[in-house]
C-alpha cells in the first residue's frame, strides 16, 4: 500500500513541523471527513522513520475517525518549552530519549486517539512493550530515497545534521526496521498513493483488526 508525499496541494502550509517533506501538508478536512469509526476505543499508534508521514497521515486518519490526534514530539516540545533540536543540544540524545519515554508512558494510556510517535521511540524495549500492549501499532514504511526527499530541506532533524544525511538515514533504517516490524500490527508502504486514498484504504484494515488488550 502506497501514498504520495504530495496530496491536497491546495492545503495551506502547516506552521508546526510535519513528519514529512515540507510540501506534504495535512489534507483539508473535506479530503476525508468523518467517514468511519472503529469497533473499539483502542488508541492507534503510528511508528516509522522520520519523513514516513506519521504526522501528516495521523492527522488525516484522526479526522476520518473523529478522534483526537497527538504527536509525541510536539507533546515533548510543549512540556519543555523548546524545540526538539534544543533538547538534543542541551541534554543529548540520551536525555531526549528519557523524556520521550516518560511522555510515551502517559500518552499511551489515553483511549480513542491517533498518536504519531518519534522515529526513535521504538529503540527502547520498554517503549515497544507499551506500544504493543496498549494499542494498535501501524508501521508506516518508506524507502531511504523517499525519506531523504521528504526530509532533505527540514532543519528540525538533529540526527540528520551530518555531512551525509542520506547515509545516516540508510544506517538508521538498517538498525530500526527490525524493531518497527517487531512492534507492528499492520505495515503500510508509503509511496505514490494520495494521503486521503491511503487513509481510506487503511480504515477497513483497522476495523477488521482484532487485538485483545
C-alpha positions as protocol buffer text, in pm:
chain_id: "A"
residue {
  index: 1
  type: UNK
  ca { x: 0 y: 0 z: 0 }
}
residue {
  index: 2
  type: UNK
  ca { x: 146 y: 338 z: -101 }
}
residue {
  index: 3
  type: UNK
  ca { x: 76 y: 708 z: -79 }
}
residue {
  index: 4
  type: UNK
  ca { x: 228 y: 1013 z: -239 }
}
residue {
  index: 5
  type: UNK
  ca { x: 401 y: 1282 z: -40 }
}
residue {
  index: 6
  type: UNK
  ca { x: 212 y: 1540 z: -245 }
}
residue {
  index: 7
  type: UNK
  ca { x: -156 y: 1534 z: -164 }
}
residue {
  index: 8
  type: UNK
  ca { x: -414 y: 1814 z: -137 }
}
residue {
  index: 9
  type: UNK
  ca { x: -175 y: 2075 z: -282 }
}
residue {
  index: 10
  type: UNK
  ca { x: -429 y: 2346 z: -210 }
}
residue {
  index: 11
  type: UNK
  ca { x: -395 y: 2297 z: 165 }
}
residue {
  index: 12
  type: UNK
  ca { x: -231 y: 2585 z: 350 }
}
residue {
  index: 13
  type: UNK
  ca { x: 117 y: 2515 z: 493 }
}
residue {
  index: 14
  type: UNK
  ca { x: 116 y: 2388 z: 847 }
}
residue {
  index: 15
  type: UNK
  ca { x: 323 y: 2614 z: 1077 }
}
residue {
  index: 16
  type: UNK
  ca { x: 408 y: 2317 z: 1301 }
}
residue {
  index: 17
  type: UNK
  ca { x: 666 y: 2057 z: 1196 }
}
residue {
  index: 18
  type: UNK
  ca { x: 509 y: 1783 z: 987 }
}
residue {
  index: 19
  type: UNK
  ca { x: 657 y: 1437 z: 976 }
}
residue {
  index: 20
  type: UNK
  ca { x: 708 y: 1452 z: 603 }
}
residue {
  index: 21
  type: UNK
  ca { x: 864 y: 1680 z: 344 }
}
residue {
  index: 22
  type: UNK
  ca { x: 770 y: 2050 z: 370 }
}
residue {
  index: 23
  type: UNK
  ca { x: 530 y: 2018 z: 77 }
}
residue {
  index: 24
  type: UNK
  ca { x: 350 y: 1724 z: 240 }
}
residue {
  index: 25
  type: UNK
  ca { x: 92 y: 1914 z: 439 }
}
residue {
  index: 26
  type: UNK
  ca { x: -218 y: 1764 z: 604 }
}
residue {
  index: 27
  type: UNK
  ca { x: -520 y: 1729 z: 380 }
}
residue {
  index: 28
  type: UNK
  ca { x: -808 y: 1968 z: 430 }
}
residue {
  index: 29
  type: UNK
  ca { x: -1093 y: 1820 z: 633 }
}
residue {
  index: 30
  type: UNK
  ca { x: -1306 y: 1779 z: 323 }
}
residue {
  index: 31
  type: UNK
  ca { x: -1048 y: 1538 z: 175 }
}
residue {
  index: 32
  type: UNK
  ca { x: -1158 y: 1268 z: 415 }
}
residue {
  index: 33
  type: UNK
  ca { x: -1425 y: 1391 z: 653 }
}
residue {
  index: 34
  type: UNK
  ca { x: -1555 y: 1160 z: 923 }
}
residue {
  index: 35
  type: UNK
  ca { x: -1617 y: 852 z: 712 }
}
residue {
  index: 36
  type: UNK
  ca { x: -1577 y: 564 z: 956 }
}
residue {
  index: 37
  type: UNK
  ca { x: -1542 y: 453 z: 1314 }
}
residue {
  index: 38
  type: UNK
  ca { x: -1363 y: 166 z: 1483 }
}
residue {
  index: 39
  type: UNK
  ca { x: -1549 y: -100 z: 1684 }
}
residue {
  index: 40
  type: UNK
  ca { x: -1339 y: -12 z: 1990 }
}
residue {
  index: 41
  type: UNK
  ca { x: -1169 y: 282 z: 2156 }
}
residue {
  index: 42
  type: UNK
  ca { x: -816 y: 141 z: 2141 }
}
residue {
  index: 43
  type: UNK
  ca { x: -557 y: 404 z: 2052 }
}
residue {
  index: 44
  type: UNK
  ca { x: -379 y: 373 z: 1717 }
}
residue {
  index: 45
  type: UNK
  ca { x: -2 y: 429 z: 1731 }
}
residue {
  index: 46
  type: UNK
  ca { x: 192 y: 524 z: 1418 }
}
residue {
  index: 47
  type: UNK
  ca { x: 559 y: 427 z: 1407 }
}
residue {
  index: 48
  type: UNK
  ca { x: 822 y: 465 z: 1136 }
}
residue {
  index: 49
  type: UNK
  ca { x: 1124 y: 661 z: 1025 }
}
residue {
  index: 50
  type: UNK
  ca { x: 1140 y: 1039 z: 1019 }
}
residue {
  index: 51
  type: UNK
  ca { x: 971 y: 1150 z: 699 }
}
residue {
  index: 52
  type: UNK
  ca { x: 750 y: 840 z: 674 }
}
residue {
  index: 53
  type: UNK
  ca { x: 437 y: 1056 z: 710 }
}
residue {
  index: 54
  type: UNK
  ca { x: 332 y: 979 z: 1067 }
}
residue {
  index: 55
  type: UNK
  ca { x: 213 y: 1331 z: 1144 }
}
residue {
  index: 56
  type: UNK
  ca { x: 51 y: 1400 z: 807 }
}
residue {
  index: 57
  type: UNK
  ca { x: -125 y: 1065 z: 781 }
}
residue {
  index: 58
  type: UNK
  ca { x: -208 y: 1068 z: 1152 }
}
residue {
  index: 59
  type: UNK
  ca { x: -396 y: 1396 z: 1125 }
}
residue {
  index: 60
  type: UNK
  ca { x: -595 y: 1276 z: 825 }
}
residue {
  index: 61
  type: UNK
  ca { x: -673 y: 944 z: 994 }
}
residue {
  index: 62
  type: UNK
  ca { x: -785 y: 1121 z: 1310 }
}
residue {
  index: 63
  type: UNK
  ca { x: -1020 y: 1344 z: 1110 }
}
residue {
  index: 64
  type: UNK
  ca { x: -1161 y: 1045 z: 925 }
}
residue {
  index: 65
  type: UNK
  ca { x: -1235 y: 869 z: 1255 }
}
residue {
  index: 66
  type: UNK
  ca { x: -1340 y: 1175 z: 1453 }
}
residue {
  index: 67
  type: UNK
  ca { x: -1058 y: 1109 z: 1701 }
}
residue {
  index: 68
  type: UNK
  ca { x: -807 y: 1334 z: 1873 }
}
residue {
  index: 69
  type: UNK
  ca { x: -460 y: 1344 z: 1719 }
}
residue {
  index: 70
  type: UNK
  ca { x: -140 y: 1363 z: 1921 }
}
residue {
  index: 71
  type: UNK
  ca { x: 221 y: 1398 z: 1808 }
}
residue {
  index: 72
  type: UNK
  ca { x: 476 y: 1277 z: 2062 }
}
residue {
  index: 73
  type: UNK
  ca { x: 746 y: 1524 z: 1954 }
}
residue {
  index: 74
  type: UNK
  ca { x: 500 y: 1811 z: 1982 }
}
residue {
  index: 75
  type: UNK
  ca { x: 399 y: 1689 z: 2328 }
}
residue {
  index: 76
  type: UNK
  ca { x: 764 y: 1695 z: 2433 }
}
residue {
  index: 77
  type: UNK
  ca { x: 814 y: 2043 z: 2291 }
}
residue {
  index: 78
  type: UNK
  ca { x: 506 y: 2170 z: 2477 }
}
residue {
  index: 79
  type: UNK
  ca { x: 632 y: 2023 z: 2804 }
}
residue {
  index: 80
  type: UNK
  ca { x: 988 y: 2152 z: 2766 }
}
residue {
  index: 81
  type: UNK
  ca { x: 904 y: 2485 z: 2606 }
}
residue {
  index: 82
  type: UNK
  ca { x: 1170 y: 2438 z: 2336 }
}
residue {
  index: 83
  type: UNK
  ca { x: 1203 y: 2256 z: 2004 }
}
residue {
  index: 84
  type: UNK
  ca { x: 1339 y: 1903 z: 1976 }
}
residue {
  index: 85
  type: UNK
  ca { x: 1682 y: 2015 z: 1840 }
}
residue {
  index: 86
  type: UNK
  ca { x: 1731 y: 2231 z: 2150 }
}
residue {
  index: 87
  type: UNK
  ca { x: 1652 y: 1936 z: 2378 }
}
residue {
  index: 88
  type: UNK
  ca { x: 1911 y: 1732 z: 2188 }
}
residue {
  index: 89
  type: UNK
  ca { x: 2164 y: 2015 z: 2214 }
}
residue {
  index: 90
  type: UNK
  ca { x: 2122 y: 2063 z: 2589 }
}
residue {
  index: 91
  type: UNK
  ca { x: 2060 y: 1707 z: 2710 }
}
residue {
  index: 92
  type: UNK
  ca { x: 2195 y: 1492 z: 2428 }
}
residue {
  index: 93
  type: UNK
  ca { x: 2010 y: 1202 z: 2272 }
}
residue {
  index: 94
  type: UNK
  ca { x: 2010 y: 1005 z: 2599 }
}
residue {
  index: 95
  type: UNK
  ca { x: 1834 y: 1289 z: 2781 }
}
residue {
  index: 96
  type: UNK
  ca { x: 1587 y: 1331 z: 2499 }
}
residue {
  index: 97
  type: UNK
  ca { x: 1505 y: 958 z: 2499 }
}
residue {
  index: 98
  type: UNK
  ca { x: 1435 y: 965 z: 2874 }
}
residue {
  index: 99
  type: UNK
  ca { x: 1188 y: 1249 z: 2828 }
}
residue {
  index: 100
  type: UNK
  ca { x: 1038 y: 1072 z: 2526 }
}
residue {
  index: 101
  type: UNK
  ca { x: 979 y: 752 z: 2726 }
}
residue {
  index: 102
  type: UNK
  ca { x: 811 y: 944 z: 3008 }
}
residue {
  index: 103
  type: UNK
  ca { x: 580 y: 1123 z: 2764 }
}
residue {
  index: 104
  type: UNK
  ca { x: 502 y: 800 z: 2581 }
}
residue {
  index: 105
  type: UNK
  ca { x: 408 y: 625 z: 2905 }
}
residue {
  index: 106
  type: UNK
  ca { x: 146 y: 894 z: 2970 }
}
residue {
  index: 107
  type: UNK
  ca { x: 18 y: 937 z: 2614 }
}
residue {
  index: 108
  type: UNK
  ca { x: -33 y: 566 z: 2551 }
}
residue {
  index: 109
  type: UNK
  ca { x: -278 y: 549 z: 2842 }
}
residue {
  index: 110
  type: UNK
  ca { x: -527 y: 764 z: 2651 }
}
residue {
  index: 111
  type: UNK
  ca { x: -804 y: 589 z: 2462 }
}
residue {
  index: 112
  type: UNK
  ca { x: -965 y: 687 z: 2134 }
}
residue {
  index: 113
  type: UNK
  ca { x: -663 y: 874 z: 1995 }
}
residue {
  index: 114
  type: UNK
  ca { x: -426 y: 858 z: 1700 }
}
residue {
  index: 115
  type: UNK
  ca { x: -66 y: 902 z: 1823 }
}
residue {
  index: 116
  type: UNK
  ca { x: 230 y: 973 z: 1595 }
}
residue {
  index: 117
  type: UNK
  ca { x: 548 y: 863 z: 1769 }
}
residue {
  index: 118
  type: UNK
  ca { x: 901 y: 985 z: 1708 }
}
residue {
  index: 119
  type: UNK
  ca { x: 1117 y: 784 z: 1471 }
}
residue {
  index: 120
  type: UNK
  ca { x: 1339 y: 656 z: 1751 }
}
residue {
  index: 121
  type: UNK
  ca { x: 1071 y: 585 z: 2009 }
}
residue {
  index: 122
  type: UNK
  ca { x: 1092 y: 212 z: 1933 }
}
residue {
  index: 123
  type: UNK
  ca { x: 1461 y: 192 z: 2030 }
}
residue {
  index: 124
  type: UNK
  ca { x: 1370 y: 137 z: 2395 }
}
residue {
  index: 125
  type: UNK
  ca { x: 1236 y: -210 z: 2475 }
}
residue {
  index: 126
  type: UNK
  ca { x: 1004 y: -63 z: 2738 }
}
residue {
  index: 127
  type: UNK
  ca { x: 856 y: 175 z: 2481 }
}
residue {
  index: 128
  type: UNK
  ca { x: 795 y: -112 z: 2241 }
}
residue {
  index: 129
  type: UNK
  ca { x: 617 y: -304 z: 2513 }
}
residue {
  index: 130
  type: UNK
  ca { x: 392 y: -7 z: 2592 }
}
residue {
  index: 131
  type: UNK
  ca { x: 301 y: 37 z: 2227 }
}
residue {
  index: 132
  type: UNK
  ca { x: 233 y: -333 z: 2175 }
}
residue {
  index: 133
  type: UNK
  ca { x: 28 y: -376 z: 2493 }
}
residue {
  index: 134
  type: UNK
  ca { x: -180 y: -58 z: 2483 }
}
residue {
  index: 135
  type: UNK
  ca { x: -300 y: -11 z: 2127 }
}
residue {
  index: 136
  type: UNK
  ca { x: -285 y: -97 z: 1757 }
}
residue {
  index: 137
  type: UNK
  ca { x: 55 y: -24 z: 1605 }
}
residue {
  index: 138
  type: UNK
  ca { x: 84 y: 76 z: 1239 }
}
residue {
  index: 139
  type: UNK
  ca { x: 430 y: 85 z: 1081 }
}
residue {
  index: 140
  type: UNK
  ca { x: 446 y: 345 z: 802 }
}
residue {
  index: 141
  type: UNK
  ca { x: 730 y: 233 z: 579 }
}
residue {
  index: 142
  type: UNK
  ca { x: 911 y: 427 z: 307 }
}
residue {
  index: 143
  type: UNK
  ca { x: 1233 y: 377 z: 108 }
}
residue {
  index: 144
  type: UNK
  ca { x: 1551 y: 558 z: 207 }
}
residue {
  index: 145
  type: UNK
  ca { x: 1540 y: 763 z: -114 }
}
residue {
  index: 146
  type: UNK
  ca { x: 1183 y: 872 z: -41 }
}
residue {
  index: 147
  type: UNK
  ca { x: 1268 y: 955 z: 319 }
}
residue {
  index: 148
  type: UNK
  ca { x: 1563 y: 1165 z: 206 }
}
residue {
  index: 149
  type: UNK
  ca { x: 1349 y: 1350 z: -48 }
}
residue {
  index: 150
  type: UNK
  ca { x: 1097 y: 1437 z: 223 }
}
residue {
  index: 151
  type: UNK
  ca { x: 1348 y: 1543 z: 490 }
}
residue {
  index: 152
  type: UNK
  ca { x: 1637 y: 1698 z: 296 }
}
residue {
  index: 153
  type: UNK
  ca { x: 1510 y: 2054 z: 348 }
}
residue {
  index: 154
  type: UNK
  ca { x: 1398 y: 2006 z: 708 }
}
residue {
  index: 155
  type: UNK
  ca { x: 1638 y: 2167 z: 956 }
}
residue {
  index: 156
  type: UNK
  ca { x: 1449 y: 2036 z: 1257 }
}
residue {
  index: 157
  type: UNK
  ca { x: 1603 y: 1687 z: 1239 }
}
residue {
  index: 158
  type: UNK
  ca { x: 1906 y: 1678 z: 1474 }
}
residue {
  index: 159
  type: UNK
  ca { x: 2002 y: 1323 z: 1379 }
}
residue {
  index: 160
  type: UNK
  ca { x: 2035 y: 1432 z: 1014 }
}
residue {
  index: 161
  type: UNK
  ca { x: 2270 y: 1723 z: 1090 }
}
residue {
  index: 162
  type: UNK
  ca { x: 2558 y: 1527 z: 935 }
}
residue {
  index: 163
  type: UNK
  ca { x: 2778 y: 1551 z: 626 }
}
residue {
  index: 164
  type: UNK
  ca { x: 2589 y: 1258 z: 471 }
}
residue {
  index: 165
  type: UNK
  ca { x: 2222 y: 1269 z: 574 }
}
residue {
  index: 166
  type: UNK
  ca { x: 2122 y: 1009 z: 313 }
}
residue {
  index: 167
  type: UNK
  ca { x: 2382 y: 769 z: 452 }
}
residue {
  index: 168
  type: UNK
  ca { x: 2263 y: 846 z: 803 }
}
residue {
  index: 169
  type: UNK
  ca { x: 1905 y: 762 z: 703 }
}
residue {
  index: 170
  type: UNK
  ca { x: 2026 y: 437 z: 550 }
}
residue {
  index: 171
  type: UNK
  ca { x: 2211 y: 342 z: 870 }
}
residue {
  index: 172
  type: UNK
  ca { x: 1914 y: 436 z: 1088 }
}
residue {
  index: 173
  type: UNK
  ca { x: 1680 y: 234 z: 868 }
}
residue {
  index: 174
  type: UNK
  ca { x: 1906 y: -71 z: 890 }
}
residue {
  index: 175
  type: UNK
  ca { x: 1908 y: -59 z: 1269 }
}
residue {
  index: 176
  type: UNK
  ca { x: 1547 y: 39 z: 1324 }
}
residue {
  index: 177
  type: UNK
  ca { x: 1342 y: -151 z: 1069 }
}
residue {
  index: 178
  type: UNK
  ca { x: 1356 y: -484 z: 1258 }
}
residue {
  index: 179
  type: UNK
  ca { x: 1221 y: -302 z: 1564 }
}
residue {
  index: 180
  type: UNK
  ca { x: 939 y: -137 z: 1368 }
}
residue {
  index: 181
  type: UNK
  ca { x: 839 y: -476 z: 1230 }
}
residue {
  index: 182
  type: UNK
  ca { x: 866 y: -635 z: 1574 }
}
residue {
  index: 183
  type: UNK
  ca { x: 614 y: -398 z: 1729 }
}
residue {
  index: 184
  type: UNK
  ca { x: 383 y: -350 z: 1428 }
}
residue {
  index: 185
  type: UNK
  ca { x: 35 y: -498 z: 1398 }
}
residue {
  index: 186
  type: UNK
  ca { x: -2 y: -355 z: 1046 }
}
residue {
  index: 187
  type: UNK
  ca { x: 260 y: -245 z: 792 }
}
residue {
  index: 188
  type: UNK
  ca { x: 174 y: 21 z: 532 }
}
residue {
  index: 189
  type: UNK
  ca { x: 402 y: 115 z: 243 }
}
residue {
  index: 190
  type: UNK
  ca { x: 401 y: 492 z: 184 }
}
residue {
  index: 191
  type: UNK
  ca { x: 495 y: 593 z: -168 }
}
residue {
  index: 192
  type: UNK
  ca { x: 270 y: 709 z: -453 }
}
residue {
  index: 193
  type: UNK
  ca { x: -88 y: 686 z: -326 }
}
residue {
  index: 194
  type: UNK
  ca { x: -252 y: 1018 z: -226 }
}
residue {
  index: 195
  type: UNK
  ca { x: -281 y: 1054 z: 150 }
}
residue {
  index: 196
  type: UNK
  ca { x: -660 y: 1060 z: 161 }
}
residue {
  index: 197
  type: UNK
  ca { x: -671 y: 747 z: -56 }
}
residue {
  index: 198
  type: UNK
  ca { x: -425 y: 570 z: 172 }
}
residue {
  index: 199
  type: UNK
  ca { x: -631 y: 663 z: 477 }
}
residue {
  index: 200
  type: UNK
  ca { x: -948 y: 528 z: 316 }
}
residue {
  index: 201
  type: UNK
  ca { x: -764 y: 204 z: 235 }
}
residue {
  index: 202
  type: UNK
  ca { x: -626 y: 178 z: 589 }
}
residue {
  index: 203
  type: UNK
  ca { x: -962 y: 224 z: 761 }
}
residue {
  index: 204
  type: UNK
  ca { x: -1108 y: -122 z: 679 }
}
residue {
  index: 205
  type: UNK
  ca { x: -783 y: -286 z: 791 }
}
residue {
  index: 206
  type: UNK
  ca { x: -812 y: -111 z: 1126 }
}
residue {
  index: 207
  type: UNK
  ca { x: -1181 y: -201 z: 1153 }
}
residue {
  index: 208
  type: UNK
  ca { x: -1112 y: -566 z: 1084 }
}
residue {
  index: 209
  type: UNK
  ca { x: -806 y: -599 z: 1305 }
}
residue {
  index: 210
  type: UNK
  ca { x: -878 y: -763 z: 1639 }
}
residue {
  index: 211
  type: UNK
  ca { x: -648 y: -721 z: 1936 }
}
residue {
  index: 212
  type: UNK
  ca { x: -718 y: -816 z: 2295 }
}
residue {
  index: 213
  type: UNK
  ca { x: -582 y: -563 z: 2544 }
}
